[in-house]
Coordinates of C-alpha atoms in Angstrom, one line a residue:
Chain A
M449 CA -77.9 -24.6 89.2
T450 CA -77.9 -21.1 87.8
W451 CA -76.0 -20.3 84.7
E452 CA -74.6 -17.1 83.3
T453 CA -74.9 -16.5 79.6
M454 CA -71.7 -15.4 77.8
M455 CA -72.1 -14.2 74.3
G456 CA -70.0 -12.6 71.6
L457 CA -71.3 -11.4 68.2
E458 CA -69.9 -11.4 64.8
V459 CA -71.7 -9.1 62.3
H460 CA -71.1 -9.4 58.6
L461 CA -71.9 -6.0 57.2
Q462 CA -72.3 -5.5 53.5
L463 CA -70.6 -2.2 52.6
A464 CA -72.6 0.1 50.3
T465 CA -70.1 0.4 47.5
E466 CA -71.1 0.6 43.9
S467 CA -68.7 -2.1 42.8
K468 CA -67.3 -5.2 44.3
I469 CA -64.3 -5.3 46.7
F470 CA -61.9 -6.8 44.1
S471 CA -63.6 -6.4 40.8
G472 CA -65.6 -3.8 38.8
S473 CA -68.9 -5.8 38.9
S474 CA -72.0 -4.1 40.3
T475 CA -73.1 -4.9 43.8
Q476 CA -76.8 -4.1 43.2
F477 CA -79.2 -6.4 45.0
G478 CA -81.9 -8.3 43.1
A479 CA -80.4 -8.8 39.6
P480 CA -81.1 -12.0 37.6
P481 CA -78.5 -14.7 38.6
N482 CA -74.9 -14.4 37.5
V483 CA -75.3 -11.2 35.5
Q484 CA -73.1 -9.3 38.0
A485 CA -70.2 -11.7 38.3
D486 CA -67.1 -11.3 36.1
A487 CA -64.1 -13.5 35.7
V488 CA -62.5 -12.2 38.9
D489 CA -65.7 -13.1 40.9
L490 CA -65.8 -16.5 39.3
G491 CA -62.2 -17.2 40.3
M492 CA -61.1 -17.8 36.7
P493 CA -57.4 -18.7 36.4
G494 CA -55.1 -15.8 36.1
M495 CA -57.5 -13.2 37.4
L496 CA -56.1 -10.7 39.9
P497 CA -58.0 -8.8 42.6
V498 CA -57.7 -5.0 42.7
L499 CA -58.8 -3.4 45.9
N500 CA -61.7 -0.9 46.0
E501 CA -60.7 2.3 47.7
E502 CA -64.2 3.0 48.9
A503 CA -64.3 -0.3 50.8
V504 CA -61.1 0.8 52.6
R505 CA -62.5 4.2 53.4
F506 CA -65.7 2.7 54.7
A507 CA -63.8 0.4 57.0
V508 CA -61.8 3.3 58.4
K509 CA -64.9 5.3 58.8
F510 CA -66.4 2.6 61.0
G511 CA -63.2 2.3 63.0
L512 CA -63.2 6.0 63.7
G513 CA -66.9 5.9 64.4
I514 CA -66.4 3.6 67.4
G515 CA -63.1 5.2 68.4
A516 CA -61.1 2.1 67.5
R517 CA -57.4 1.9 66.6
I518 CA -56.9 1.8 62.8
G519 CA -54.4 -0.8 61.6
R520 CA -51.7 1.2 59.9
R521 CA -50.5 -1.7 57.8
S522 CA -53.2 -4.3 57.2
I523 CA -52.9 -7.4 55.2
F524 CA -55.2 -9.7 53.3
D525 CA -55.1 -13.5 53.9
R526 CA -56.6 -16.5 52.3
K527 CA -59.2 -18.5 54.2
N528 CA -59.3 -21.9 52.6
Y529 CA -62.4 -24.0 52.4
F530 CA -64.4 -25.7 49.8
Y531 CA -68.0 -24.8 49.0
P532 CA -69.7 -24.4 45.6
D533 CA -70.6 -20.8 46.2
L534 CA -66.9 -20.0 46.7
P535 CA -65.3 -20.7 43.3
K536 CA -61.7 -19.9 44.2
G537 CA -61.7 -22.4 47.1
Y538 CA -60.6 -19.6 49.4
Q539 CA -62.1 -16.4 50.6
I540 CA -60.0 -13.3 50.7
S541 CA -60.2 -12.0 54.2
Q542 CA -58.0 -10.5 56.9
F543 CA -56.8 -12.7 59.7
F544 CA -53.5 -11.6 61.1
S545 CA -53.6 -7.8 60.6
P546 CA -57.1 -6.4 60.4
I547 CA -57.9 -2.9 59.2
V548 CA -59.8 -2.0 62.4
C549 CA -58.3 -3.0 65.7
E550 CA -59.7 -2.9 69.3
G551 CA -62.2 -0.4 70.3
V552 CA -65.2 0.1 72.6
F553 CA -68.8 0.7 71.4
E554 CA -71.1 2.2 73.9
V555 CA -74.6 0.9 73.4
P556 CA -77.6 2.9 74.7
M557 CA -79.9 0.7 76.7
E558 CA -83.6 1.3 77.2
D559 CA -83.2 2.5 80.7
G560 CA -80.9 5.3 79.5
S561 CA -77.6 3.7 80.6
L562 CA -74.7 2.9 78.3
L563 CA -73.4 -0.6 77.9
P564 CA -69.8 -0.7 76.9
I565 CA -69.1 -3.5 74.4
R566 CA -65.5 -4.3 73.5
I567 CA -64.9 -4.6 69.8
T568 CA -62.1 -7.1 69.2
R569 CA -61.6 -6.2 65.5
A570 CA -63.3 -5.5 62.2
H571 CA -61.8 -6.7 59.0
L572 CA -62.5 -6.5 55.3
E573 CA -63.4 -9.6 53.3
E574 CA -65.4 -10.7 50.2
D575 CA -68.8 -12.2 50.4
A576 CA -69.5 -15.6 48.9
G577 CA -72.2 -16.4 46.3
K578 CA -75.6 -17.9 47.0
S579 CA -76.6 -21.5 46.8
V580 CA -80.2 -22.1 45.8
H581 CA -81.7 -25.4 46.8
D582 CA -85.4 -25.1 46.0
I583 CA -85.5 -24.5 42.3
F584 CA -83.9 -27.6 41.0
N585 CA -84.6 -31.2 41.9
Q586 CA -81.3 -33.0 41.6
E587 CA -78.9 -30.1 41.8
S588 CA -78.2 -26.9 43.7
G589 CA -78.1 -23.7 41.7
I590 CA -75.2 -21.3 42.2
D591 CA -75.6 -17.5 41.8
L592 CA -72.4 -15.6 42.1
N593 CA -73.8 -12.0 41.9
R594 CA -73.1 -11.6 45.6
A595 CA -69.6 -13.1 45.3
G596 CA -67.1 -10.4 46.0
T597 CA -69.4 -7.9 47.6
P598 CA -67.4 -6.1 50.3
L599 CA -68.0 -7.2 53.8
L600 CA -66.9 -5.7 57.1
E601 CA -66.9 -8.4 59.7
I602 CA -67.2 -6.8 63.2
V603 CA -66.3 -9.1 66.1
T604 CA -66.9 -8.4 69.7
E605 CA -65.5 -9.8 72.9
P606 CA -67.9 -12.1 74.9
D607 CA -69.5 -9.1 76.6
F608 CA -73.2 -9.8 76.3
R609 CA -75.1 -11.4 79.1
S610 CA -78.6 -11.4 77.7
A611 CA -80.6 -11.4 74.4
E612 CA -81.8 -7.9 75.2
Q613 CA -78.2 -6.6 75.3
A614 CA -77.4 -8.3 72.0
V615 CA -80.4 -6.8 70.3
A616 CA -79.6 -3.4 71.7
Y617 CA -76.1 -3.7 70.3
L618 CA -77.3 -4.7 66.9
K619 CA -79.8 -1.8 66.8
A620 CA -77.1 0.7 67.8
L621 CA -74.7 -0.8 65.3
H622 CA -77.4 -0.6 62.6
S623 CA -78.0 3.1 63.5
L624 CA -74.3 3.9 63.5
V625 CA -73.5 2.3 60.1
T626 CA -76.5 3.9 58.4
Y627 CA -75.4 7.3 59.9
L628 CA -71.9 6.7 58.6
G629 CA -73.4 5.8 55.2
I630 CA -71.2 2.7 54.9
S631 CA -74.1 0.2 54.6
D632 CA -77.8 0.3 54.0
G633 CA -78.2 -2.1 56.9
N634 CA -81.0 -3.9 55.2
M635 CA -81.3 -7.1 57.2
A636 CA -84.0 -8.6 55.0
E637 CA -81.6 -8.4 52.0
G638 CA -78.7 -9.7 54.0
S639 CA -76.8 -6.5 54.4
M640 CA -76.3 -7.2 58.1
R641 CA -76.0 -10.8 59.2
C642 CA -75.2 -12.0 62.6
D643 CA -73.4 -15.0 64.1
I644 CA -73.8 -15.5 67.8
N645 CA -71.3 -17.3 70.0
I646 CA -72.9 -18.6 73.1
S647 CA -71.6 -20.4 76.2
L648 CA -72.9 -20.8 79.7
R649 CA -70.9 -20.8 82.9
R650 CA -71.8 -21.3 86.5
T651 CA -72.8 -18.0 88.0
G652 CA -69.8 -16.5 89.8
S653 CA -67.3 -18.8 88.0
D654 CA -64.6 -17.3 85.8
V655 CA -64.1 -20.3 83.6
L656 CA -65.7 -20.1 80.2
G657 CA -67.9 -23.0 79.1
T658 CA -67.8 -24.7 75.7
R659 CA -69.5 -22.5 73.1
T660 CA -71.6 -23.0 70.1
E661 CA -72.0 -20.7 67.2
I662 CA -75.3 -19.9 65.6
K663 CA -74.8 -18.8 62.1
N664 CA -76.5 -16.2 59.9
V665 CA -79.4 -14.8 61.9
N666 CA -80.9 -12.0 59.9
S667 CA -83.4 -10.1 62.0
F668 CA -83.5 -8.5 65.4
R669 CA -86.4 -10.7 66.4
F670 CA -84.7 -13.9 65.3
V671 CA -81.6 -13.0 67.2
E672 CA -83.6 -12.7 70.4
R673 CA -85.5 -15.9 69.8
A674 CA -82.4 -17.8 68.7
I675 CA -80.5 -16.8 71.8
H676 CA -83.4 -17.8 74.1
S677 CA -83.8 -21.2 72.5
E678 CA -80.0 -21.9 72.5
V679 CA -79.6 -20.8 76.1
E680 CA -82.4 -23.1 77.1
R681 CA -81.0 -26.0 75.1
Q682 CA -77.5 -25.6 76.7
S683 CA -78.8 -25.2 80.3
D684 CA -81.0 -28.3 79.9
I685 CA -78.0 -30.3 78.9
L686 CA -75.8 -28.9 81.6
D687 CA -78.5 -29.3 84.3
S688 CA -78.8 -33.0 83.4
G689 CA -75.1 -33.4 83.8
G690 CA -74.3 -33.5 80.1
S691 CA -71.7 -31.5 78.2
I692 CA -71.9 -29.1 75.3
T693 CA -70.3 -30.0 71.9
Q694 CA -68.5 -27.2 70.2
E695 CA -70.2 -26.8 66.9
T696 CA -71.9 -24.6 64.4
R697 CA -75.7 -24.4 64.6
L698 CA -78.5 -23.0 62.5
Y699 CA -81.5 -21.2 63.9
D700 CA -84.8 -22.6 62.4
A701 CA -87.3 -19.8 62.9
E702 CA -90.3 -22.1 61.9
R703 CA -89.6 -24.5 64.7
D704 CA -88.0 -22.0 67.0
E705 CA -85.0 -24.1 67.7
T706 CA -81.3 -24.3 66.8
R707 CA -79.9 -27.4 65.1
S708 CA -76.5 -28.7 64.3
M709 CA -75.1 -28.0 60.8
R710 CA -73.9 -31.4 59.9
S711 CA -72.0 -30.4 56.8
K712 CA -69.6 -28.3 58.9
E713 CA -68.8 -31.2 61.3
V714 CA -65.3 -31.6 59.9
A715 CA -63.4 -29.3 62.2
N716 CA -62.9 -25.9 60.6
D717 CA -59.3 -25.7 59.5
Y718 CA -58.9 -22.7 57.3
R719 CA -55.2 -22.7 56.9
Y720 CA -54.9 -18.9 56.7
F721 CA -51.9 -17.6 54.9
P722 CA -51.1 -14.1 53.4
E723 CA -52.9 -13.5 50.1
P724 CA -50.0 -13.3 47.6
D725 CA -52.1 -11.4 45.0
L726 CA -52.6 -8.3 47.2
L727 CA -50.0 -6.0 48.8
P728 CA -50.3 -4.6 52.3
I729 CA -52.6 -1.6 52.7
E730 CA -50.8 1.3 54.4
I731 CA -52.9 4.0 56.1
D732 CA -51.2 7.2 57.3
E733 CA -52.2 9.9 59.7
A734 CA -53.2 12.3 56.9
Y735 CA -55.7 9.8 55.5
I736 CA -57.2 9.1 58.9
D737 CA -57.5 12.8 59.5
A738 CA -59.3 13.3 56.2
V739 CA -61.7 10.5 56.9
R740 CA -62.3 11.8 60.4
A741 CA -63.1 15.2 59.1
S742 CA -65.8 13.7 56.8
L743 CA -67.6 11.9 59.6
P744 CA -71.2 13.1 60.1
E745 CA -72.7 13.8 63.5
L746 CA -73.2 10.3 65.0
P747 CA -76.2 9.0 66.9
A748 CA -74.8 9.5 70.4
A749 CA -73.9 13.1 69.8
K750 CA -77.1 13.8 68.1
R751 CA -79.1 12.4 71.0
T752 CA -77.3 14.7 73.5
R753 CA -77.8 17.7 71.2
F754 CA -81.5 17.0 70.7
V755 CA -81.9 17.1 74.5
S756 CA -79.9 20.3 75.0
E757 CA -80.9 22.2 71.8
Y758 CA -84.6 21.3 71.5
E759 CA -85.3 20.6 75.2
L760 CA -86.6 17.2 74.3
S761 CA -86.7 14.4 76.9
D762 CA -84.0 11.8 76.6
Y763 CA -86.8 9.4 75.9
D764 CA -88.0 11.3 72.9
A765 CA -84.5 11.9 71.7
A766 CA -83.7 8.2 72.0
L767 CA -86.7 7.4 69.8
L768 CA -86.0 10.0 67.1
V769 CA -82.3 9.6 66.6
P770 CA -81.6 5.9 65.7
D771 CA -83.2 6.3 62.2
H772 CA -81.2 8.9 60.4
A773 CA -84.1 10.0 58.2
T774 CA -86.5 10.4 61.1
A775 CA -84.0 12.6 62.9
A776 CA -83.5 14.7 59.8
F777 CA -87.3 15.0 59.3
F778 CA -87.7 16.2 62.8
E779 CA -85.0 18.9 62.4
E780 CA -86.6 20.0 59.1
V781 CA -90.0 20.4 60.8
V782 CA -88.3 22.5 63.6
S783 CA -86.3 24.6 61.1
L784 CA -89.6 25.3 59.3
G785 CA -91.1 26.7 62.4
G786 CA -92.7 23.7 64.1
A787 CA -92.3 23.7 67.9
A788 CA -89.9 20.9 68.9
K789 CA -91.9 19.0 71.5
P790 CA -95.1 18.8 69.4
A791 CA -93.0 18.0 66.4
A792 CA -91.5 15.0 68.2
N793 CA -94.9 13.9 69.4
W794 CA -96.5 14.0 65.9
I795 CA -93.6 12.2 64.3
L796 CA -93.4 9.5 66.9
G797 CA -97.2 9.2 67.3
D798 CA -99.6 9.9 64.4
L799 CA -97.0 10.1 61.6
S800 CA -95.1 6.9 62.4
G801 CA -98.4 5.1 63.1
A802 CA -99.7 6.1 59.7
L803 CA -96.4 5.2 58.0
N804 CA -96.4 1.8 59.7
R805 CA -99.9 1.1 58.6
A806 CA -99.1 2.1 55.0
D807 CA -95.7 0.3 55.2
L808 CA -93.9 3.4 54.1
T809 CA -90.6 4.9 55.3
I810 CA -90.4 8.5 56.4
E811 CA -88.5 9.4 53.3
S812 CA -91.7 8.7 51.3
S813 CA -94.1 10.2 53.8
P814 CA -97.2 11.7 52.1
V815 CA -97.0 14.4 54.9
S816 CA -94.0 16.5 54.3
A817 CA -92.0 18.2 57.0
E818 CA -93.3 21.5 55.7
A819 CA -96.9 20.3 56.0
L820 CA -96.4 19.0 59.5
A821 CA -94.8 22.3 60.6
G822 CA -97.8 24.1 59.2
L823 CA -100.2 21.9 61.2
I824 CA -98.2 22.4 64.4
G825 CA -98.3 26.2 63.8
R826 CA -102.1 26.1 63.7
I827 CA -102.3 24.2 66.9
E828 CA -99.9 26.5 68.7
D829 CA -101.8 29.6 67.6
G830 CA -105.1 28.1 68.9
T831 CA -106.8 27.7 65.5
L832 CA -107.0 23.9 66.0
S833 CA -107.7 21.8 69.0
S834 CA -105.8 18.6 69.2
K835 CA -108.9 16.7 68.1
L836 CA -109.4 18.9 65.0
A837 CA -105.6 18.7 64.3
K838 CA -106.0 14.9 63.9
Q839 CA -108.6 15.6 61.2
V840 CA -106.3 18.0 59.5
F841 CA -103.5 15.5 59.7
D842 CA -105.8 13.0 58.0
G843 CA -106.4 15.6 55.3
L844 CA -102.7 16.1 54.9
W845 CA -102.1 12.4 54.6
Q846 CA -104.9 12.1 52.0
G847 CA -103.2 14.9 50.0
E848 CA -106.0 17.4 50.4
G849 CA -103.6 20.3 50.4
A850 CA -101.9 22.4 53.1
T851 CA -103.2 22.8 56.6
D852 CA -105.1 26.1 56.0
E853 CA -106.7 24.8 52.9
I854 CA -107.9 21.7 54.7
I855 CA -109.2 23.8 57.6
A856 CA -111.2 25.9 55.1
K857 CA -112.3 23.0 53.0
R858 CA -113.4 20.8 55.9
G859 CA -114.6 23.7 58.0
L860 CA -112.5 22.7 60.9
K861 CA -111.7 26.0 62.5
Q862 CA -111.9 25.8 66.3
V863 CA -114.6 28.1 67.8
S864 CA -112.7 30.4 70.1
D865 CA -115.1 33.2 69.8
T866 CA -116.4 33.7 73.4
G867 CA -119.8 35.1 72.2
A868 CA -120.5 32.2 69.9
L869 CA -119.4 29.7 72.5
A870 CA -121.5 31.4 75.2
Q871 CA -124.6 31.0 73.0
L872 CA -123.9 27.3 72.7
V873 CA -123.4 26.9 76.4
D874 CA -126.6 28.7 77.2
D875 CA -128.6 26.6 74.7
V876 CA -127.4 23.3 76.2
I877 CA -128.0 24.5 79.8
A878 CA -131.5 25.6 78.8
A879 CA -132.3 22.3 77.1
N880 CA -131.3 20.1 80.1
P881 CA -132.8 21.5 83.3
D882 CA -132.8 18.1 85.0
Q883 CA -129.0 17.6 84.5
V884 CA -128.4 21.2 85.7
A885 CA -130.3 20.5 88.9
Q886 CA -128.4 17.3 89.4
Y887 CA -125.1 19.1 88.9
L888 CA -125.9 21.9 91.3
A889 CA -126.9 19.3 94.0
A890 CA -123.7 17.3 93.7
D891 CA -120.4 17.8 95.6
E892 CA -117.3 19.1 93.9
A893 CA -115.8 15.8 92.9
K894 CA -119.1 14.6 91.4
Q895 CA -119.6 17.9 89.7
K896 CA -116.5 17.4 87.7
K897 CA -117.8 14.2 86.4
L898 CA -121.3 15.5 85.6
S899 CA -119.9 18.5 83.7
G900 CA -118.7 16.0 81.1
F901 CA -122.2 15.5 79.9
F902 CA -122.5 19.2 79.1
V903 CA -119.1 19.3 77.4
G904 CA -120.2 16.4 75.2
Q905 CA -123.5 18.1 74.2
I906 CA -121.8 21.4 73.4
M907 CA -119.0 19.7 71.4
K908 CA -121.7 17.8 69.5
A909 CA -123.6 21.1 68.8
S910 CA -120.3 22.7 67.6
Q911 CA -119.4 19.7 65.5
G912 CA -116.3 19.3 67.5
Q913 CA -115.0 22.7 66.9
A914 CA -115.4 24.3 70.2
N915 CA -112.1 25.3 71.9
P916 CA -112.1 22.9 74.8
K917 CA -110.3 25.1 77.2
L918 CA -112.5 28.1 76.7
L919 CA -115.6 25.9 76.7
N920 CA -114.8 24.5 80.1
E921 CA -114.2 27.8 81.6
L922 CA -117.5 29.2 80.3
L923 CA -119.5 26.2 81.2
I924 CA -118.4 26.0 84.8
K925 CA -119.0 29.7 85.2
K926 CA -122.5 29.5 83.7
L927 CA -123.5 26.4 85.6
N928 CA -122.6 28.0 88.8
D929 CA -124.5 31.1 87.8
Q930 CA -127.7 28.9 87.8
S931 CA -127.7 28.4 91.5
Chain B
M1071 CA -39.5 -33.5 60.9
S1072 CA -41.7 -36.4 60.4
I1073 CA -45.4 -36.5 59.5
S1074 CA -47.9 -39.3 60.3
Q1075 CA -50.2 -41.0 57.9
E1076 CA -53.1 -39.5 59.8
D1077 CA -51.7 -36.0 59.2
V1078 CA -51.4 -36.8 55.5
E1079 CA -55.0 -38.1 55.4
K1080 CA -56.3 -35.0 57.1
V1081 CA -54.4 -32.6 54.7
A1082 CA -55.6 -34.6 51.7
L1083 CA -59.2 -34.3 53.0
L1084 CA -58.9 -30.6 53.4
A1085 CA -57.4 -30.2 50.0
R1086 CA -60.0 -32.6 48.5
L1087 CA -57.3 -34.9 47.2
A1088 CA -58.0 -38.6 46.9
I1089 CA -55.0 -40.8 47.9
A1090 CA -55.4 -44.5 47.4
P1091 CA -54.7 -46.3 50.7
S1092 CA -51.9 -48.3 49.0
D1093 CA -50.2 -45.0 48.1
L1094 CA -50.3 -43.6 51.6
P1095 CA -47.0 -44.9 52.9
E1096 CA -45.1 -43.5 49.9
V1097 CA -46.9 -40.2 49.9
T1098 CA -46.2 -39.8 53.7
E1099 CA -42.6 -40.5 53.2
R1100 CA -42.2 -38.0 50.3
F1101 CA -44.3 -35.4 52.1
G1102 CA -42.0 -35.8 55.2
R1103 CA -38.9 -35.2 53.0
V1104 CA -40.4 -31.9 51.7
L1105 CA -41.1 -30.8 55.2
Q1106 CA -37.6 -31.7 56.2
L1107 CA -36.3 -29.5 53.5
V1108 CA -38.5 -26.6 54.5
N1109 CA -37.6 -27.2 58.1
E1110 CA -34.0 -26.2 57.4
L1111 CA -35.3 -22.6 57.2
N1112 CA -36.0 -22.7 60.9
T1113 CA -32.2 -22.7 61.5
I1114 CA -32.0 -19.1 60.2
D1115 CA -32.0 -16.4 62.9
T1116 CA -35.0 -14.2 62.2
E1117 CA -34.8 -12.2 65.4
G1118 CA -36.0 -8.6 64.8
V1119 CA -37.1 -9.3 61.2
A1120 CA -40.7 -8.3 60.5
P1121 CA -42.7 -11.1 58.9
M1122 CA -43.0 -10.6 55.2
S1123 CA -46.5 -10.9 53.7
N1124 CA -45.4 -10.2 50.1
P1125 CA -42.0 -10.3 48.4
H1126 CA -42.6 -6.9 46.7
D1127 CA -41.6 -3.9 48.8
M1128 CA -44.7 -2.0 47.7
V1129 CA -48.1 -1.1 49.1
Q1130 CA -51.4 -1.8 47.5
R1131 CA -52.7 0.5 44.8
L1132 CA -56.5 1.0 45.0
R1133 CA -59.0 1.4 42.3
P1134 CA -61.9 3.9 42.3
D1135 CA -65.3 2.5 43.2
V1136 CA -66.7 2.4 39.7
V1137 CA -68.7 -0.3 38.0
T1138 CA -66.8 -1.3 34.9
G1139 CA -68.2 -4.8 34.3
G1140 CA -71.4 -5.7 32.5
D1141 CA -73.4 -8.8 32.0
E1142 CA -71.0 -11.5 30.8
R1143 CA -73.1 -14.4 31.9
E1144 CA -73.4 -16.1 28.6
A1145 CA -69.7 -16.1 27.8
L1146 CA -68.6 -17.0 31.3
M1147 CA -71.1 -19.9 31.5
A1148 CA -70.1 -21.4 28.2
S1149 CA -67.6 -23.6 29.9
A1150 CA -69.8 -24.7 32.8
P1151 CA -70.6 -28.4 32.7
Q1152 CA -74.1 -27.8 33.8
Q1153 CA -76.3 -24.7 33.9
D1154 CA -80.0 -23.9 34.0
R1155 CA -82.0 -20.6 34.0
G1156 CA -78.9 -18.6 34.6
Y1157 CA -77.6 -20.7 37.5
F1158 CA -74.4 -22.9 37.6
L1159 CA -75.6 -26.3 38.7
V1160 CA -73.7 -28.4 41.2
P1161 CA -74.5 -31.7 43.0
K1162 CA -77.1 -31.0 45.7
V1163 CA -75.6 -29.3 48.8
I1164 CA -77.7 -29.1 51.8
D1165 CA -76.8 -27.7 55.3

């Protein structure tokens, strides 16, 4: 039996506001427990929520970013459940009238195609606190610093058919929200958490199977692995004639398997009802226009522009654009005179390699955009061969100064002086009569191979500084002159 | 409108209320009477009336995104039955 995988994703995105959604507490990550939780966050009796205007603006930005309909009158509801990290006994969320309504998000796939994913809705809600189970023996510890952090929950239709599509969507979403500046998208710190709804159906059937939900997967890699393992589990059950139980599961990365969350076995019954402590939010055309006018250039538009304006390949543009800082770095290099194609190559090649090895982001790159532009300039004007350029890059990385200083200090100037090169070529030819004879006796294809020996010797003699193009021309001419 | 004992047990579980089995028949009976009263609202014709989410005919006022709170942990934890190293302690919960 073959099965088709049907998946929908729910992403909980922490919005990058300074203060919480309903209180004036800080949202900063990493503070000691409970120092950023006030009486509102703790759900003390009589406390009233007051909505943060920036959270509303961020939600509208997201909606406009994916071309979704904005809910003109959106309403908060209470989602009722008991858990120690939710002191009020309900989460303030939006159920009936979300702030962002249906839209379509076009996800760029690796092969260059666009995968349209239907967004069902995105709504504002408050995050819960954190339960800590491993510090205390008999009890669980509760830290409410995160309680009340604004979340945007982004829900899709079941439009994903593979793990690859799901991961591409998450990466594109990550890129979009960081461009919009509405979230830092830091998955390791929980700024972007993903729930995956998975069901299988017979290939060709239009009846949906029973689904399971995998909660709180927090890295691209784990999303991929969790999906693979859950699809395998479900198809094993179905193949052997069993049936799937609708339930919530957790992905255990250590064992690479999903398992049932027993504590949530009591069927979820959240008894949503309108939050009496908050009034409806009304959003008018003028507000939407103002937010729209504040939108930056978004990844899809930037990618198109990089291809048309800088004549980059779509492949290079697709690699440069997703990270906002990388795209900005590239444009800075170009604006400082660096040629576009080499700039893309250096950023995607040596620079990103070095940054990865040093575990640095491009914002803290030891090689500035200006330095890289200088280096590219010296390659373009023939001062540096690509081999020497790598040495200069190393010097830039080590902080040895600007390109010209490093060339002078390390003595890296490429020898493009025909007279000096000719001398080197003559010396090497004179010193290796046997190889010359061999070369002259060989056919053309073999000659090409044999000339490598001479190039190597001359490069060695020039300490790597001979201009390879000139050298080749001179060498072939002089070798042929020997016959 | 009547309500079954099973419904009452389920609602009690969701609300974390303990109802002694011997009290169930009476609670069910009284619960049903409350529902009956509320049910009378269903006789009102609400055709064309937008659902009301709040009795006040106003829209939400928003506050600027500014941090106004500081560390109030000590004061806010004073009434907690159990605490340690800055955490509120609760009976062990494991997923």
